């Protein structure tokens, strides 16, 4: 595939899932930015759900560029992020609030008061979670949710387990997630052991979902999510039931998909 190419694939199931495979991370990020910016431009008051992590960084820099070029306007956009470590001070440079300010909010024309990240310093996490759900619902729900995917198939911090949890909740992080996230800390011991995260219900009730994934480490999770059975052991597999979800992948992340191998 050429670097700037993006191709559409089918996951072989008749459902609301679209799959795009891009020839490079830049092409993947541009495609995602075009979809997100297009959706924002089509609705006057927009509720945007956001993710942190390395996967959406290219999407965010492309959105910042489109904003610079006056091709997307964030004035009427309200954002809700998926998750935050707990406990963590929002000023800590490892917090997801810090990450979002640095990589997106400070680069676009958004009113910072309309950006919401779960408060890692909330004295009572139960109250923080229920207030978050109530605020999202009161604002009419999320129009478009951006997702990454964990190597173990998690979305948000909804880790593999025997249930899907509906609303925002506290999560004890799995060893595999602590390990994966330790690359961003000085040592594994510094990674917080818990997080607050939107639940599967918050994600599934978003009107549209765009999931970005790149790199070989994501190939198994992507295969399980798109072609496996729907099971809480791969939380992302529930996305097969969503009416409007788009996976945007690079060739490595797509490499084990049957539809992709058939080409
Ligand atoms: C982050 C989040 C996580 C990440 C996932 C992938 O807000 O919700 O589910 O999307 O862990 O992380 P990266 O993109 O760093 O591989």
Coordinates of C-alpha atoms and ligand atoms in Angstrom, one line a residue:
X1 CA 0.0 0.0 0.0
X2 CA 1.2 3.5 -0.7
X3 CA 1.9 5.7 2.3
X4 CA -0.8 8.2 1.7
X5 CA -3.4 5.6 0.7
X6 CA -6.5 4.6 2.8
X7 CA -8.6 1.6 1.8
X8 CA -12.0 0.5 3.0
X9 CA -12.5 -3.2 4.1
X10 CA -15.4 -5.2 5.4
X11 CA -15.2 -7.2 8.6
X12 CA -17.4 -9.8 6.9
X13 CA -20.4 -9.1 9.2
X14 CA -23.5 -7.2 8.3
X15 CA -23.4 -4.5 11.0
X16 CA -22.6 -0.9 11.5
X17 CA -18.8 -1.4 11.5
X18 CA -16.6 0.3 8.9
X19 CA -12.9 -0.5 8.6
X20 CA -10.3 1.6 6.9
X21 CA -6.7 0.6 6.6
X22 CA -4.1 3.3 5.9
X23 CA -0.6 3.1 4.4
X24 CA 0.9 5.1 7.2
X25 CA 0.2 6.5 10.6
X26 CA -0.1 10.0 9.1
X27 CA -2.7 8.8 6.5
X28 CA -4.6 7.1 9.4
X29 CA -4.5 10.3 11.5
X30 CA -5.6 12.5 8.5
X31 CA -8.5 10.2 7.8
X32 CA -9.6 10.2 11.4
X33 CA -9.3 14.0 11.6
X34 CA -11.4 14.4 8.4
X35 CA -14.2 12.3 9.9
X36 CA -14.1 14.1 13.3
X37 CA -13.9 17.6 11.8
X38 CA -16.7 16.8 9.3
X39 CA -19.0 15.7 12.1
X40 CA -18.2 18.8 14.2
X41 CA -18.9 21.0 11.2
X42 CA -22.3 19.3 10.6
X43 CA -23.8 20.1 14.0
X44 CA -24.0 23.4 15.8
X45 CA -23.5 22.2 19.4
X46 CA -21.2 19.3 19.4
X47 CA -20.4 16.8 22.2
X48 CA -17.0 15.2 21.5
X49 CA -15.7 12.2 23.5
X50 CA -12.0 12.0 23.6
X51 CA -9.2 9.5 24.4
X52 CA -5.6 9.9 25.6
X53 CA -2.7 7.6 24.7
X54 CA -0.3 7.6 21.8
X55 CA -2.8 6.4 19.1
X56 CA -4.8 9.6 18.8
X57 CA -1.8 12.0 18.9
X58 CA -1.7 12.3 15.1
X59 CA -5.5 12.8 15.0
X60 CA -5.1 15.7 17.5
X61 CA -2.2 17.4 15.7
X62 CA -4.2 17.2 12.4
X63 CA -7.3 18.7 14.2
X64 CA -5.1 21.5 15.5
X65 CA -3.8 22.1 12.0
X66 CA -7.3 22.2 10.6
X67 CA -8.3 24.6 13.3
X68 CA -5.3 26.8 12.4
X69 CA -6.4 26.8 8.8
X70 CA -10.0 27.8 9.9
X71 CA -11.3 24.5 8.5
X72 CA -12.9 23.4 11.8
X73 CA -14.2 25.5 14.7
X74 CA -14.3 24.3 18.3
X75 CA -16.2 27.3 19.7
X76 CA -19.4 25.2 20.1
X77 CA -17.7 22.0 21.0
X78 CA -17.9 20.4 24.5
X79 CA -15.6 17.5 25.3
X80 CA -15.7 14.6 27.7
X81 CA -12.6 12.4 28.1
X82 CA -12.9 8.7 28.6
X83 CA -10.8 8.3 31.7
X84 CA -8.2 9.5 34.2
X85 CA -5.9 7.8 36.6
X86 CA -7.0 7.8 40.2
X87 CA -5.7 9.2 42.4
X88 CA -3.7 11.8 40.4
X89 CA -3.4 15.6 40.6
X90 CA -4.7 17.1 37.3
X91 CA -1.5 19.3 37.4
X92 CA 0.7 16.2 37.4
X93 CA 2.3 15.9 33.9
X94 CA 1.3 12.2 33.8
X95 CA -2.4 13.1 34.3
X96 CA -4.7 12.8 31.4
X97 CA -5.9 16.4 32.0
X98 CA -2.4 17.5 31.5
X99 CA -2.0 15.4 28.3
X100 CA -5.2 16.8 26.8
X101 CA -4.3 20.4 27.5
X102 CA -0.9 19.9 26.0
X103 CA -1.8 17.9 23.0
X104 CA -5.1 19.3 22.0
X105 CA -7.0 21.9 24.1
X106 CA -4.2 24.5 24.1
X107 CA -3.8 24.2 20.4
X108 CA -7.4 24.7 19.3
X109 CA -10.0 27.4 19.8
X110 CA -12.0 25.6 22.5
X111 CA -13.3 27.2 25.6
X112 CA -11.3 25.3 28.3
X113 CA -14.4 25.4 30.6
X114 CA -16.2 23.2 28.1
X115 CA -13.5 20.5 28.3
X116 CA -14.2 17.8 30.9
X117 CA -11.8 15.2 32.3
X118 CA -12.6 13.1 35.3
X119 CA -11.1 14.7 38.4
X120 CA -8.2 12.4 39.6
X121 CA -8.2 14.4 42.9
X122 CA -11.9 14.0 43.7
X123 CA -12.3 13.2 47.3
X124 CA -15.1 10.7 46.6
X125 CA -14.7 8.8 43.4
X126 CA -18.3 7.6 43.6
X127 CA -19.7 11.1 43.5
X128 CA -17.3 12.1 40.7
X129 CA -18.4 9.2 38.5
X130 CA -22.1 9.7 39.0
X131 CA -21.8 13.5 38.4
X132 CA -19.9 12.8 35.2
X133 CA -22.7 10.4 33.9
X134 CA -25.4 12.9 34.9
X135 CA -23.6 15.8 33.1
X136 CA -23.1 13.8 29.9
X137 CA -26.8 12.8 29.9
X138 CA -28.0 16.3 30.7
X139 CA -26.0 17.7 27.8
X140 CA -27.7 15.3 25.4
X141 CA -25.1 12.5 25.2
X142 CA -21.9 12.2 23.1
X143 CA -22.2 12.8 19.4
X144 CA -18.8 11.3 18.5
X145 CA -16.5 9.3 20.7
X146 CA -12.8 8.9 19.8
X147 CA -11.3 5.6 21.0
X148 CA -7.9 3.9 21.1
X149 CA -7.7 0.2 22.1
X150 CA -5.5 -1.5 24.6
X151 CA -3.3 -4.5 23.7
X152 CA -5.7 -6.5 25.7
X153 CA -8.8 -5.1 23.9
X154 CA -9.7 -2.6 26.6
X155 CA -11.5 0.6 25.6
X156 CA -11.4 3.5 28.0
X157 CA -10.1 1.6 31.1
X158 CA -12.7 -1.1 30.7
X159 CA -10.4 -4.1 31.3
X160 CA -11.1 -7.7 30.3
X161 CA -13.3 -9.4 32.8
X162 CA -16.6 -11.3 33.1
X163 CA -18.9 -8.3 32.7
X164 CA -19.5 -5.2 30.7
X165 CA -19.9 -2.2 33.1
X166 CA -22.4 0.4 32.0
X167 CA -21.6 3.7 33.7
X168 CA -18.5 5.7 34.8
X169 CA -16.7 3.7 37.5
X170 CA -13.5 3.0 39.3
X171 CA -11.2 0.4 37.8
X172 CA -8.2 -1.5 39.3
X173 CA -5.7 -1.6 36.4
X174 CA -4.5 -5.0 35.2
X175 CA -0.9 -5.9 35.2
X176 CA -0.8 -5.8 31.4
X177 CA -2.1 -2.2 31.3
X178 CA 0.3 -1.1 34.1
X179 CA 3.1 -2.7 32.1
X180 CA 2.0 -1.1 28.8
X181 CA 1.6 2.4 30.4
X182 CA 4.9 2.2 32.3
X183 CA 6.7 3.4 29.2
X184 CA 5.3 6.8 29.9
X185 CA 6.5 6.9 33.5
X186 CA 10.0 6.8 35.0
X187 CA 9.3 3.4 36.4
X188 CA 6.5 0.8 36.6
X189 CA 6.1 1.6 40.3
X190 CA 5.0 5.2 39.5
X191 CA 2.0 4.0 37.4
X192 CA -1.2 4.6 39.4
X193 CA -2.9 1.3 40.2
X194 CA -6.4 2.6 39.6
X195 CA -8.4 4.8 37.3
X196 CA -11.8 6.3 36.8
X197 CA -13.3 5.4 33.4
X198 CA -16.5 5.8 31.4
X199 CA -18.3 2.5 31.1
X200 CA -19.3 0.5 28.1
X201 CA -22.8 2.1 28.2
X202 CA -21.3 5.6 27.9
X203 CA -19.3 4.5 24.9
X204 CA -22.1 2.5 23.2
X205 CA -24.6 5.3 23.6
X206 CA -22.4 7.7 21.6
X207 CA -24.0 8.4 18.3
X208 CA -20.8 7.7 16.4
X209 CA -17.5 6.1 17.3
X210 CA -14.1 6.4 15.6
X211 CA -11.4 4.0 16.9
X212 CA -7.8 4.5 15.8
X213 CA -5.1 1.8 16.2
X214 CA -1.6 1.4 14.9
X215 CA 1.3 -1.0 15.3
X216 CA 1.7 -4.8 15.5
X217 CA 1.0 -4.9 19.3
X218 CA -2.6 -4.0 18.5
X219 CA -3.2 -6.7 15.8
X220 CA -4.6 -9.4 18.2
X221 CA -6.9 -7.0 20.0
X222 CA -8.2 -5.6 16.6
X223 CA -8.8 -9.2 15.3
X224 CA -10.7 -10.2 18.5
X225 CA -12.7 -6.9 18.4
X226 CA -13.8 -7.2 14.8
X227 CA -13.8 -10.8 14.0
X228 CA -14.1 -12.6 17.4
X229 CA -17.2 -13.4 19.5
X230 CA -18.7 -10.6 21.5
X231 CA -17.3 -11.1 25.0
X232 CA -16.3 -8.9 28.0
X233 CA -12.9 -10.7 27.8
X234 CA -12.3 -8.4 24.8
X235 CA -14.3 -5.3 25.8
X236 CA -13.9 -3.7 22.3
X237 CA -15.8 -6.7 20.7
X238 CA -19.1 -5.0 21.9
X239 CA -18.5 -2.4 19.3
X240 CA -19.7 -4.9 16.7
X241 CA -23.2 -4.0 18.0
X242 CA -22.8 -0.3 17.5
X243 CA -24.7 1.2 14.5
X244 CA -22.0 3.6 13.5
X245 CA -18.4 2.8 14.3
X246 CA -15.4 3.3 12.2
X247 CA -12.0 1.5 12.8
X248 CA -9.1 3.3 11.3
X249 CA -6.0 1.1 11.3
X250 CA -2.5 1.0 9.9
X251 CA -1.4 -2.1 8.0
X252 CA 0.3 -3.6 11.1
X253 CA -2.7 -3.3 13.3
X254 CA -4.9 -4.8 10.5
X255 CA -2.4 -7.5 9.5
X256 CA -4.2 -10.5 11.0
X257 CA -7.8 -9.5 9.9
X258 CA -9.2 -12.1 7.5
X259 CA -10.7 -9.4 5.3
X260 CA -7.3 -7.7 5.0
X261 CA -5.3 -10.9 4.4
X262 CA -7.7 -11.8 1.6
X263 CA -6.6 -8.8 -0.4
Ligands
LIG1 C1 -7.0 6.3 27.0 C2 -7.7 5.1 26.9 C3 -7.1 3.8 26.6 C4 -6.1 3.9 25.4 C5 -5.5 2.5 25.1 C6 -4.5 2.6 24.0 O1 -7.9 7.4 27.3 O2 -8.9 5.1 27.0 O3 -8.1 2.8 26.3 O4 -6.9 4.3 24.3 O5 -4.8 2.1 26.3 O6 -3.4 3.4 24.3 P1 -2.3 3.8 23.3 O7 -3.0 4.7 22.3 O8 -1.3 4.6 24.1 O9 -1.8 2.6 22.7

